[in-house]
CSV table of C-alpha atoms in Angstrom, one decimal:
chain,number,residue,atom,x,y,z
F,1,UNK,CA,49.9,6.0,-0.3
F,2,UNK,CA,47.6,8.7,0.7
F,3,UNK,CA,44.6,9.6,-1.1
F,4,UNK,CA,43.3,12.9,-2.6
F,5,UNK,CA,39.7,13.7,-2.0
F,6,UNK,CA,38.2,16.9,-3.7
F,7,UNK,CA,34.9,18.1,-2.0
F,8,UNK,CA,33.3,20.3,-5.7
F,9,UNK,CA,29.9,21.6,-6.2
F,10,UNK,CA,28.5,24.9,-7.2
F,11,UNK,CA,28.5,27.5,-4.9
F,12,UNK,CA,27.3,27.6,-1.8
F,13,UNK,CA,25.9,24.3,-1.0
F,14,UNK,CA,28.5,23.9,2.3
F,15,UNK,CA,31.9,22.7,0.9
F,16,UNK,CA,33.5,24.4,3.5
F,17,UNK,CA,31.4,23.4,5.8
F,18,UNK,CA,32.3,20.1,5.4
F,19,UNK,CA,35.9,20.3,4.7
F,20,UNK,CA,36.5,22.2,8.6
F,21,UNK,CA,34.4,19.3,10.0
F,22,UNK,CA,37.4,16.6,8.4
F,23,UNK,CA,39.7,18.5,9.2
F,24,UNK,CA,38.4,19.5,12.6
F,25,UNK,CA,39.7,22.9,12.5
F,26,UNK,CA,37.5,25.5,11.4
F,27,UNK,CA,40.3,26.5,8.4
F,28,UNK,CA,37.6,27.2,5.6
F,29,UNK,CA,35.9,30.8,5.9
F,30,UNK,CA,32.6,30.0,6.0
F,31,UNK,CA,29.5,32.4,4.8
F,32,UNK,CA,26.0,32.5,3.9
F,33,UNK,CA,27.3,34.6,0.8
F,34,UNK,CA,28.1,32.3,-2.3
F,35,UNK,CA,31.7,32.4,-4.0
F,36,UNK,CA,33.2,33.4,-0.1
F,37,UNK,CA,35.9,30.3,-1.6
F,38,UNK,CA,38.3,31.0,-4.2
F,39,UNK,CA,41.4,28.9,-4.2
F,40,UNK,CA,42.3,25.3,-3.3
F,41,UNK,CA,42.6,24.6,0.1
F,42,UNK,CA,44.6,21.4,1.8
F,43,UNK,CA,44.4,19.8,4.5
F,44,UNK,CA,44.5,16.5,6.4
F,45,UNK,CA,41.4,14.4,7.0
F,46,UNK,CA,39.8,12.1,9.1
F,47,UNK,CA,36.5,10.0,9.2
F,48,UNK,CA,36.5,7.2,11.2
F,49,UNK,CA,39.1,5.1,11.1
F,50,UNK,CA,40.2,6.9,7.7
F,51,UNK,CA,43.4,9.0,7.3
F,52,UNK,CA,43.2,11.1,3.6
F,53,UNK,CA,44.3,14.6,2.1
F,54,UNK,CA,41.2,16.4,1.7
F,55,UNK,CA,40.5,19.5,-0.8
F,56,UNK,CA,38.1,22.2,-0.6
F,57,UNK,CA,37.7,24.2,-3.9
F,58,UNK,CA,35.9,27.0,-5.5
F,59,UNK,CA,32.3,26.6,-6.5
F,60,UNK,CA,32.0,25.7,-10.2
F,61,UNK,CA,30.2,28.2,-12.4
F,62,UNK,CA,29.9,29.1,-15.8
F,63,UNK,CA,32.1,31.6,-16.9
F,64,UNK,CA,34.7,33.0,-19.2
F,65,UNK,CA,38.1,31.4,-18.6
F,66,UNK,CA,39.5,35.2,-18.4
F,67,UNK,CA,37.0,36.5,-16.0
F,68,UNK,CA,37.7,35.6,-12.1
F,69,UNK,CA,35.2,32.8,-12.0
F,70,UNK,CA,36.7,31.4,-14.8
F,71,UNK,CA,40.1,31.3,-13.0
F,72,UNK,CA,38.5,29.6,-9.9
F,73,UNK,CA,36.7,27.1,-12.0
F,74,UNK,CA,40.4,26.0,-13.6
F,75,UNK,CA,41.5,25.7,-10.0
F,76,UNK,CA,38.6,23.9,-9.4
F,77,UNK,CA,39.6,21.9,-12.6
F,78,UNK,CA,42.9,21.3,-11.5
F,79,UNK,CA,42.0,20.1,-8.3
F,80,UNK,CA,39.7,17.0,-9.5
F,81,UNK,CA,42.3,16.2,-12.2
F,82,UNK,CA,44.6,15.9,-8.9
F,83,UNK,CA,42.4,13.8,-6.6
F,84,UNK,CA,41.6,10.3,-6.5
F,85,UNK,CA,38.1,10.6,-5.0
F,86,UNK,CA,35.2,13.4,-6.0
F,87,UNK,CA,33.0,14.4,-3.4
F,88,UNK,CA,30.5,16.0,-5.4
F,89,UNK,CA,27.9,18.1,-3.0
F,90,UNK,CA,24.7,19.3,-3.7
F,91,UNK,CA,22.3,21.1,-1.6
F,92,UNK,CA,19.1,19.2,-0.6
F,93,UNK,CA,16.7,22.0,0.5
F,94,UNK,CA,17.5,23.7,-2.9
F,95,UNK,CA,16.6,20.5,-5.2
F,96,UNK,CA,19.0,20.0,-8.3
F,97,UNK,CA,19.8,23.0,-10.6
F,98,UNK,CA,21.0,23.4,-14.3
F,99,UNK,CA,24.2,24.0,-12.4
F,100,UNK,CA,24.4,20.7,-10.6
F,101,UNK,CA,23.4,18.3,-13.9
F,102,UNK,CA,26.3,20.2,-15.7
F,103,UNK,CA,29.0,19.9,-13.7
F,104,UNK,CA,28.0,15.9,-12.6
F,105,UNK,CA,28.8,15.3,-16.3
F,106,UNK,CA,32.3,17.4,-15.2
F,107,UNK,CA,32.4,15.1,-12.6
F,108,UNK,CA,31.5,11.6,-14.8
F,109,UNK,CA,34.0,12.6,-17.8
F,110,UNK,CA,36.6,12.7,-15.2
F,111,UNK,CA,36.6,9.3,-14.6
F,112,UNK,CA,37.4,9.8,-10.9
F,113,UNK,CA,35.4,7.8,-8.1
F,114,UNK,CA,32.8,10.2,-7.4
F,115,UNK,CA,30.3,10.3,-4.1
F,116,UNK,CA,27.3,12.4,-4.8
F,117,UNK,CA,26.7,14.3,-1.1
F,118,UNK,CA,23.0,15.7,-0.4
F,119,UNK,CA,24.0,18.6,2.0
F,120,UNK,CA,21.6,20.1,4.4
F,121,UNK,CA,19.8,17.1,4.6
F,122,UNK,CA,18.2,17.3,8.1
F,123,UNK,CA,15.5,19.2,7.5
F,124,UNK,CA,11.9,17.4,5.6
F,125,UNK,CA,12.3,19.8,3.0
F,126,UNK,CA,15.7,17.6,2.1
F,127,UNK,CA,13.5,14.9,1.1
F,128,UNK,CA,12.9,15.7,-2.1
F,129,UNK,CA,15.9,17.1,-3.0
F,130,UNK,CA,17.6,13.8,-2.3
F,131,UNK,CA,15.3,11.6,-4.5
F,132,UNK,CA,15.7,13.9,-7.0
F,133,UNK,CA,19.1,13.8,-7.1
F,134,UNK,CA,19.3,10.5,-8.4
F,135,UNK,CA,18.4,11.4,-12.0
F,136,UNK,CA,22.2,12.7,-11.7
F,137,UNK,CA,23.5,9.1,-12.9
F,138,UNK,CA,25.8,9.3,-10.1
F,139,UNK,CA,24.4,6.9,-7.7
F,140,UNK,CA,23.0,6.6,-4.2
F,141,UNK,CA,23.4,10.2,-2.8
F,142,UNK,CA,25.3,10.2,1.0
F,143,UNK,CA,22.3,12.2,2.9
F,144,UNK,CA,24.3,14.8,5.3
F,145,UNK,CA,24.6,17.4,7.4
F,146,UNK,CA,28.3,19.3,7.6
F,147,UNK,CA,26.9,21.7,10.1
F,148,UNK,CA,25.2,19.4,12.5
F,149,UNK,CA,27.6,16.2,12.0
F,150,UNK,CA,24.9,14.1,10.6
F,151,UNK,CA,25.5,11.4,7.9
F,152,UNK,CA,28.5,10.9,8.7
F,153,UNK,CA,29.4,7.0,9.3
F,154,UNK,CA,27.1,6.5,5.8
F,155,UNK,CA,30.1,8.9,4.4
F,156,UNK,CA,32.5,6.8,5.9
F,157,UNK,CA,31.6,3.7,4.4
F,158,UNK,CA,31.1,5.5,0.9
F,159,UNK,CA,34.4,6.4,1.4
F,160,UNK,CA,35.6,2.6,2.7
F,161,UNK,CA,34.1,1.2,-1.2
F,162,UNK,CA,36.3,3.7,-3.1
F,163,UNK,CA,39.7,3.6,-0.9
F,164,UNK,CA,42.2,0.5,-1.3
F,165,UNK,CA,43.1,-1.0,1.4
F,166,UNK,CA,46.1,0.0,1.4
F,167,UNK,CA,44.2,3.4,2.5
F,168,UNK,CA,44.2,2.1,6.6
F,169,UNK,CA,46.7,0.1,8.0
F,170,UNK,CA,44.0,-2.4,9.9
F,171,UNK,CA,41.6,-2.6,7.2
F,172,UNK,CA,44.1,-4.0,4.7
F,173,UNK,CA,44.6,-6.5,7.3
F,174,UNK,CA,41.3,-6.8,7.9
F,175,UNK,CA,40.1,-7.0,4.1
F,176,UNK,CA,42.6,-8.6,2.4
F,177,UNK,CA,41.3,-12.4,3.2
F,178,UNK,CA,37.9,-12.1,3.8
F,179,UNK,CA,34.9,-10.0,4.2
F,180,UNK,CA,35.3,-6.9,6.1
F,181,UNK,CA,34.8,-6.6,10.3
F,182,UNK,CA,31.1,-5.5,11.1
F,183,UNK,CA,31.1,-2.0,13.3
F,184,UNK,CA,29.7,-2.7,16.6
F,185,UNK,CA,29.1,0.1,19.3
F,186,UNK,CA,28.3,-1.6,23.1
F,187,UNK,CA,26.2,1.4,24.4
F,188,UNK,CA,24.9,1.3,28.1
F,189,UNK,CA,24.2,3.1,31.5
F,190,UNK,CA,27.8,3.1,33.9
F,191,UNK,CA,28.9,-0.2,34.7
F,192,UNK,CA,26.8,-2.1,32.9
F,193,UNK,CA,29.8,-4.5,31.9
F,194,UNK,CA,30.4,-3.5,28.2
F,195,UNK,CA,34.5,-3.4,28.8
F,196,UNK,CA,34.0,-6.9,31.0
F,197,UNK,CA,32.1,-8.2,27.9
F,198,UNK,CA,34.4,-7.0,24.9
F,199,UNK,CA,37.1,-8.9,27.1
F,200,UNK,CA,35.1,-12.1,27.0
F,201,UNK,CA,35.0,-12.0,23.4
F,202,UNK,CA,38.5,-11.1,23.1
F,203,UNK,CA,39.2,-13.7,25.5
F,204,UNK,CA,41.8,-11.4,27.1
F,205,UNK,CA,42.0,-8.1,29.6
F,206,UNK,CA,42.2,-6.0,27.1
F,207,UNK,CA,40.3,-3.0,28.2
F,208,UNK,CA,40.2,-1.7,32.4
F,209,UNK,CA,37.6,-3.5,34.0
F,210,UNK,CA,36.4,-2.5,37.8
F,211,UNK,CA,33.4,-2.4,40.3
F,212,UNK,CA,33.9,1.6,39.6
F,213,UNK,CA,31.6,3.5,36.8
F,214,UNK,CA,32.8,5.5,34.5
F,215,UNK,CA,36.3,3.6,34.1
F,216,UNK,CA,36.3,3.8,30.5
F,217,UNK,CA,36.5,7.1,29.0
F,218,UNK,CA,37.8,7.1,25.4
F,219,UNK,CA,35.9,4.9,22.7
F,220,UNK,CA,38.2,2.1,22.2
F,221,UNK,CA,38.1,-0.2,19.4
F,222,UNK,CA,39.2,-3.9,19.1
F,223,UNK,CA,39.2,-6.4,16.7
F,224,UNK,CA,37.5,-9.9,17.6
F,225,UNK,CA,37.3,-13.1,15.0
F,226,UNK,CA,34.7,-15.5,16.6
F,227,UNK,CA,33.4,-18.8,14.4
F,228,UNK,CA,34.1,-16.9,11.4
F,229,UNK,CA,32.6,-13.9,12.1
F,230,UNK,CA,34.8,-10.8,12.0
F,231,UNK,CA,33.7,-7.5,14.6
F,232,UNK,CA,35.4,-4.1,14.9
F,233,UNK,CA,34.0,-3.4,18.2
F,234,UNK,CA,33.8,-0.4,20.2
F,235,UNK,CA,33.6,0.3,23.9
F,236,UNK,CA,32.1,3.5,25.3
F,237,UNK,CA,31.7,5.4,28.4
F,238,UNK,CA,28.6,4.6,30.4
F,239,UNK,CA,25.9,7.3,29.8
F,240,UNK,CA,24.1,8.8,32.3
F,241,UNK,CA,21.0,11.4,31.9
F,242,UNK,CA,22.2,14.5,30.8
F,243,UNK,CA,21.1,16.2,33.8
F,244,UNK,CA,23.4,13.9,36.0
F,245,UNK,CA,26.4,15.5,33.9
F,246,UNK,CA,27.7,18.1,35.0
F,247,UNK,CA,31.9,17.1,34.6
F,248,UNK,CA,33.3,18.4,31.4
F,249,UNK,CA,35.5,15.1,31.2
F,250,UNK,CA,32.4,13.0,31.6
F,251,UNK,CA,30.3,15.1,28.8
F,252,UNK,CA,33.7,14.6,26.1
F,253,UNK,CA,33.3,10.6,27.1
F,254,UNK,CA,29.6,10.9,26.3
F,255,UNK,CA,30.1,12.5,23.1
F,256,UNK,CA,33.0,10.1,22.2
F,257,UNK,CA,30.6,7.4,22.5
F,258,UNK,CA,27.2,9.0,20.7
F,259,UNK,CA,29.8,9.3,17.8
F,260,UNK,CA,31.0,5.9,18.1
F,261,UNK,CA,27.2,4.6,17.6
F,262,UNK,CA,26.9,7.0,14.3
F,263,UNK,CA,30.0,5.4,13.0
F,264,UNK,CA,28.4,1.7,13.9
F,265,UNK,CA,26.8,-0.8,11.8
F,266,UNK,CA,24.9,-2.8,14.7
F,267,UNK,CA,24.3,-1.0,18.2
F,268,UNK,CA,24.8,-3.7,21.2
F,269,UNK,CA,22.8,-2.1,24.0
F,270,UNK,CA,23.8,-3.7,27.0
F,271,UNK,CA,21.6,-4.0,29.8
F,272,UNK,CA,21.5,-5.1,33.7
F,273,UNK,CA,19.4,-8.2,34.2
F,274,UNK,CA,19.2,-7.1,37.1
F,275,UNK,CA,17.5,-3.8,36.4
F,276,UNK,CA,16.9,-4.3,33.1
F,277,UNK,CA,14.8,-2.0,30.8
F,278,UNK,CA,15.3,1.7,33.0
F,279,UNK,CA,14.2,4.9,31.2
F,280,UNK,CA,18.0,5.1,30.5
F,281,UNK,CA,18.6,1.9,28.8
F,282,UNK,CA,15.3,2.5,26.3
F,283,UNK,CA,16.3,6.2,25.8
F,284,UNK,CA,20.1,4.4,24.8
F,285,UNK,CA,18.2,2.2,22.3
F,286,UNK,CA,16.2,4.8,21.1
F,287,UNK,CA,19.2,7.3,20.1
F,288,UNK,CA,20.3,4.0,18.1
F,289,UNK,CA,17.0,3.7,15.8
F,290,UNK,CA,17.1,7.2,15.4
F,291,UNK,CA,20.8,7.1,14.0
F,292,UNK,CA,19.3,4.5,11.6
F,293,UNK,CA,21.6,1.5,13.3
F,294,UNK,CA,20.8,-2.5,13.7
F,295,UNK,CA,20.3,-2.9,17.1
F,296,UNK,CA,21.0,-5.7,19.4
F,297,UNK,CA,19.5,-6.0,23.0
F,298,UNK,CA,21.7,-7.7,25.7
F,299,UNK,CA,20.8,-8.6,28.9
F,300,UNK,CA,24.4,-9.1,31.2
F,301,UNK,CA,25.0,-10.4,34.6
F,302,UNK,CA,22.4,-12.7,33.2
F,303,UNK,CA,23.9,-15.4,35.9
F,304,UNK,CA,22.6,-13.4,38.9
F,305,UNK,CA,18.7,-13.9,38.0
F,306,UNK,CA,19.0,-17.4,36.1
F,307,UNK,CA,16.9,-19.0,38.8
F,308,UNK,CA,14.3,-16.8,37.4
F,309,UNK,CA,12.1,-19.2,35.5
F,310,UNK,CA,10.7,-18.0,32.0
F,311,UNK,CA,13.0,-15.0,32.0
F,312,UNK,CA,14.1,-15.2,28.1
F,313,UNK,CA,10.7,-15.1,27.0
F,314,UNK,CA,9.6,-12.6,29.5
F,315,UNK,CA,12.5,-10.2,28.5
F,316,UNK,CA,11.9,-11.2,24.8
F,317,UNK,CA,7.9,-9.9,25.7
F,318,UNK,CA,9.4,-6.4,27.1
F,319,UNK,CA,11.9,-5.6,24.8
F,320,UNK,CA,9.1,-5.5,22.2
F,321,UNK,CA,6.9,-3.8,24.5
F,322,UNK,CA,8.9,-1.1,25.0
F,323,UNK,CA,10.6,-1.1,22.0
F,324,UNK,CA,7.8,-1.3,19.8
F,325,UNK,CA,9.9,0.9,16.8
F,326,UNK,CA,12.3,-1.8,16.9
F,327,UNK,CA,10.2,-4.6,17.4
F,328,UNK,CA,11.8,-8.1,16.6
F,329,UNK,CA,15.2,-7.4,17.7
F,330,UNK,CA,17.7,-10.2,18.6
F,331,UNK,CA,17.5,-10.1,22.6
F,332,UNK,CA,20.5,-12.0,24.6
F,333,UNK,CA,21.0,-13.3,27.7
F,334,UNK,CA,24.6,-13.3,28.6
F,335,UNK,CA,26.8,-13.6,31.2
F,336,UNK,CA,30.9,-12.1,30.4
F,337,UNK,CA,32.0,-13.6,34.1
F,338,UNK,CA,31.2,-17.4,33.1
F,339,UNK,CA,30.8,-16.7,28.9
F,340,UNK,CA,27.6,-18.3,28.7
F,341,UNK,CA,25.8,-16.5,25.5
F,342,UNK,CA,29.0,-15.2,24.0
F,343,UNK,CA,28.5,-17.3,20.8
F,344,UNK,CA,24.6,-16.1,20.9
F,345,UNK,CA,25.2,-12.9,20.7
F,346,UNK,CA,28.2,-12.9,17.6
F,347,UNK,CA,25.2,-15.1,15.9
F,348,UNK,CA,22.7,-12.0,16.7
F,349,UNK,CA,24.9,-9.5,15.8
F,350,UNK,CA,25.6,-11.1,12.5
F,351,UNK,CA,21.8,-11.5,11.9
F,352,UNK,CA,20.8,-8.1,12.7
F,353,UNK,CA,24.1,-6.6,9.9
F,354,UNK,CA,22.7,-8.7,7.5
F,355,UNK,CA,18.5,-7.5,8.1
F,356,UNK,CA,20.5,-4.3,7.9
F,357,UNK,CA,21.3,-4.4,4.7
F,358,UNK,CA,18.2,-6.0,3.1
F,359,UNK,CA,16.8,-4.7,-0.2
F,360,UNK,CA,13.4,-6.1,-1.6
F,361,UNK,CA,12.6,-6.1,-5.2
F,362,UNK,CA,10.0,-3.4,-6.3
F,363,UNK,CA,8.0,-5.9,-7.9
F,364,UNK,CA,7.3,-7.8,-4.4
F,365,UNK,CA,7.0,-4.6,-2.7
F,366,UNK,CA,3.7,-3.4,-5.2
F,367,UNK,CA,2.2,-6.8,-4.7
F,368,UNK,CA,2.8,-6.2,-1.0
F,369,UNK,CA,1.4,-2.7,-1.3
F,370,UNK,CA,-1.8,-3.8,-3.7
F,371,UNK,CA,-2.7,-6.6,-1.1
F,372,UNK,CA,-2.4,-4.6,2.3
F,373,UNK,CA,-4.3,-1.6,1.0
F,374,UNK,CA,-7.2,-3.7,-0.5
F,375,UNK,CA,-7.1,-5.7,3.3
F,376,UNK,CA,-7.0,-2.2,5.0
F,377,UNK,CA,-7.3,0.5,2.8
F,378,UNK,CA,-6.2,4.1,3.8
F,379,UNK,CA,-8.9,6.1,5.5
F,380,UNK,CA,-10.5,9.1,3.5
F,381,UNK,CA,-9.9,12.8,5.0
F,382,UNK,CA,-11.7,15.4,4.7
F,383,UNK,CA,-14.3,13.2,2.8
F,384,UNK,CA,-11.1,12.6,0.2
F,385,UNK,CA,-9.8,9.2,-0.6
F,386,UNK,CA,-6.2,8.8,-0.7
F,387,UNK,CA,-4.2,7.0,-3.1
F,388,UNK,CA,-0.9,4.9,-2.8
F,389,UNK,CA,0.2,4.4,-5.9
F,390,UNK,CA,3.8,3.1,-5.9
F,391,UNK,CA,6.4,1.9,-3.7
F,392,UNK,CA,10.2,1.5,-4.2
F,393,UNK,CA,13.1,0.4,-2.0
F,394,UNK,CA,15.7,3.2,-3.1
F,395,UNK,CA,18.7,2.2,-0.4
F,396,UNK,CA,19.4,-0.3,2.7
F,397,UNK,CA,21.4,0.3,5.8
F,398,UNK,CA,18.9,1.0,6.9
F,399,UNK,CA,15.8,-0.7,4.8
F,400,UNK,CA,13.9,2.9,3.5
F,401,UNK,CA,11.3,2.8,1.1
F,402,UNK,CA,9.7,5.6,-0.8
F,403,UNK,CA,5.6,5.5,-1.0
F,404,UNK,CA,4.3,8.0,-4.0
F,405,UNK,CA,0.4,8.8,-2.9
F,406,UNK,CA,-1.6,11.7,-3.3
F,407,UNK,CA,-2.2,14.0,0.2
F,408,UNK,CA,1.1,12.8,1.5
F,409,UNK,CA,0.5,15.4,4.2
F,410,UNK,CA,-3.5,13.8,5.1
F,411,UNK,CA,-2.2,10.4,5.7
F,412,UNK,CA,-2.6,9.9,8.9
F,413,UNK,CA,1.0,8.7,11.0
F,414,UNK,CA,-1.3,5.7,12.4
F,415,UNK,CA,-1.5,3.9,8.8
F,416,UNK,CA,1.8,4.8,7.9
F,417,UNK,CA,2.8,2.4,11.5
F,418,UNK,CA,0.4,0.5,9.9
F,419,UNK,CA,2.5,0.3,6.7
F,420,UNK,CA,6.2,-0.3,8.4
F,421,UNK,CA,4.5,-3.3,10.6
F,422,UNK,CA,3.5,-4.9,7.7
F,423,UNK,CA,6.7,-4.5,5.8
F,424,UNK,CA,8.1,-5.5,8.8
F,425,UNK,CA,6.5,-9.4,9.3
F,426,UNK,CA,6.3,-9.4,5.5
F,427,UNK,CA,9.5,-9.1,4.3
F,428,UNK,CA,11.4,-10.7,7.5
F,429,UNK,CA,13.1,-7.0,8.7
F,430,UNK,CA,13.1,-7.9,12.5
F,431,UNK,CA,14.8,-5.2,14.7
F,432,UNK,CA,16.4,-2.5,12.4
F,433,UNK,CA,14.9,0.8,11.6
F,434,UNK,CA,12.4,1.0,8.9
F,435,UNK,CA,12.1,4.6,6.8
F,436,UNK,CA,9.0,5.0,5.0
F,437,UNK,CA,9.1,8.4,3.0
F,438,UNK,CA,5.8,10.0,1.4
F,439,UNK,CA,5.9,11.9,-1.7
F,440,UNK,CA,3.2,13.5,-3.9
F,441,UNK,CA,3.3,12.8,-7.6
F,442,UNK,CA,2.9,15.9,-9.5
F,443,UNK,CA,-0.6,16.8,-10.2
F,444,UNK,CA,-0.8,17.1,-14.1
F,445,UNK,CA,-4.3,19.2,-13.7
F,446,UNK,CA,-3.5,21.6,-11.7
F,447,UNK,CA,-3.2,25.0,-12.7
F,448,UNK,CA,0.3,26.3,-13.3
F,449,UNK,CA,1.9,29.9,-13.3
């Protein structure tokens, strides 16, 4: 059966928005002007691997039922008594309004699955909106963007905890009898090997292999069960720098793939040992710890330098050197011709999902934060101390934490590396992102209007 998502919010915070970018045709009007949205509108979605009807209604206001807000809001009312899943969007920049905390407990007495969205989440200003969003009672909110495209493999997997599995062919397959496939993406420059690899797990010639690059051009996914552990991996066209583009075909494959990566889990960057660690391969890796993925280094054709002595722990050495944002990451040598380091690198993979998706305890993470400041306390600006007062762990995937101190702007970006090393070796988060987010506490002496 197909299920009935309703995007609802109060006006203006980019319902519409969102619901062309499901659809992927621009069938919403979309305005600056609030209220531009006055009926129901249907239409076919899909995100990811997901297939669902998706609804975009009127913006929810207070008014008289006679008056024509107070028709759209029964429309509106209609629609979420109709859906299976709420999508209930507020906007970020703009911080929660009377508005938003009345029609979350709409959204809560409906008894419907409901997502809280944080729209217009790409700017710093977002920040605070998004924490603050939490005293809605309605979970972890989905930071995204519906104009840019951003946030949305987090959506996805919101999406993946509501729907049954009956929701996607292959998941129900795939999550009927055990835990469900880790996303991998196998990024790397042209001919790199990714499609020989993915056929080395699958054991098969699955996907076209050749001495030509750019052979694959489509993201193709497959499904590989090795020693237990279950993979949904995707291949990708080789990427080139962008200045080498200039074929539309070959900027559509790119694209393909940078989505792919957004809608990953763990990034497998695949490398020639042969030429390993080119501006190309680190500017690869990069894009991955900037999408906020677990990222997994491999070095292929590893058979063609083995007479290399010490090359493990010189490549190990490297990756962290110029890597240093992702420092710790699993690094594999592997070769997909002979399948030496196959079973490595399943092992890595698994590691890195599972640092991933780490939470620490707040009550570790203040001892943490008591002992490293009284080792190396922050330096004073301006002839200013500056105080870090609390620190909380408010989601995983990746680990982010949330650091309340006063003079969030004055502390300078060298202490706050400082900071994610040290949570880093201390809570064993090897080679996955690590947010750290500043925030002021409200000053309760300072002078108010």
């Amino acid at each position: 059966m197909t299920m009935t998502v309703a995007i609802v919010g109060r006006p203006n915070v980019g319902k519409s928005t969102l619901f062309n970018r499901l659809v992927g045709k621009r069938l919403a009007l979309v305005d600056d002007r609030p209220g531009v949205t006055r009926d129901r509108r249907e239409g076919d979605a899909r995100l990811g691997h997901l297939s669902f009807r998706i609804m975009d209604t009127a913006g929810l206001e207070e008014a008289k039922a006679e008056s024509l807000e107070g028709r759209m809001r029964a429309q509106t009312e209609t629609a979420i008594a109709d859906a299976d899943i709420l999508l209930f969007m507020i906007d970020a920049r703009a911080g929660i309004t009377p508005s938003d905390r009345s029609f979350a407990d709409l959204a809560r007495r409906s008894g419907k699955h409901t997502i809280l969205v944080a729209n217009k989440s790409e700017s710093r200003e977002a920040a605070a909106g998004s924490f603050e969003s939490y005293s809605l009672g309605l979970g972890d909110p989905v930071e995204i963007s519906a104009e840019h495209g951003e946030g949305m493999g987090e959506l996805l997997r919101a999406l993946m905890l509501c729907l049954p599995d009956e929701g996607d062919e292959d998941d129900e397959h795939e999550e009927g009898d055990g835990p469900r496939r880790i996303r991998v993406a196998v990024l790397g420059r042209p001919n790199a090997g990714k499609s020989t690899l993915i056929n080395s797990l699958l054991g098969e010639d699955r996907l076209l292999t050749g001495p030509e690059a750019g052979i694959t051009r489509d993201s193709i996914s497959v499904d590989i069960e090795r020693h237990g552990v279950q993979l949904r991996v995707f291949d990708t066209a080789g990427m080139r720098k962008r200045a080498r583009i200039d074929d539309k075909l070959e900027k559509l494959s790119v694209a393909d793939g940078l989505r792919a990566a957004r809608f990953a889990e763990v990034v497998v960057v695949l490398i020639d040992a042969t030429h390993p660690f080119e501006e190309q391969d680190l500017r690869i890796a990069d894009l991955a710890e900037r999408e906020g993925r677990a990222v997994v280094i491999v070095l292929s054709k590893s058979d063609l330098v083995k007479d290399q002595p010490g090359l493990a722990k010189r490549m190990r050495e490297e990756a962290d050197h110029w890597l240093p944002q992702l420092k710790g990451m699993p690094v594999v040598l592997l070769s997909a011709l002979t399948g030496e380091g196959l079973d490595r690198l399943v092992r890595a993979i698994q590691s890195a999902h599972e640092v991933w998706n780490r939470r620490v305890a707040t009550n570790p993470l203040n001892r943490w934060l008591g002992e490293t400041t009284d080792q190396h306390p922050p330096p004073a600006v301006s002839g200013r101390r500056i105080k870090l007062r609390y620190i909380t762990q408010p989601k995983a995937r990746p680990p982010s934490f949330v650091l309340f101190c006063s003079r969030a702007d004055a502390l300078p970006e060298s202490y706050t590396r400082y900071l994610v090393n040290s949570l880093r070796t201390t809570f064993d988060l090897p080679g996955v992102p690590i947010r750290l987010t500043l925030r002021e506490k409200d000053n309760p002496y300072a002078e108010k209007d």
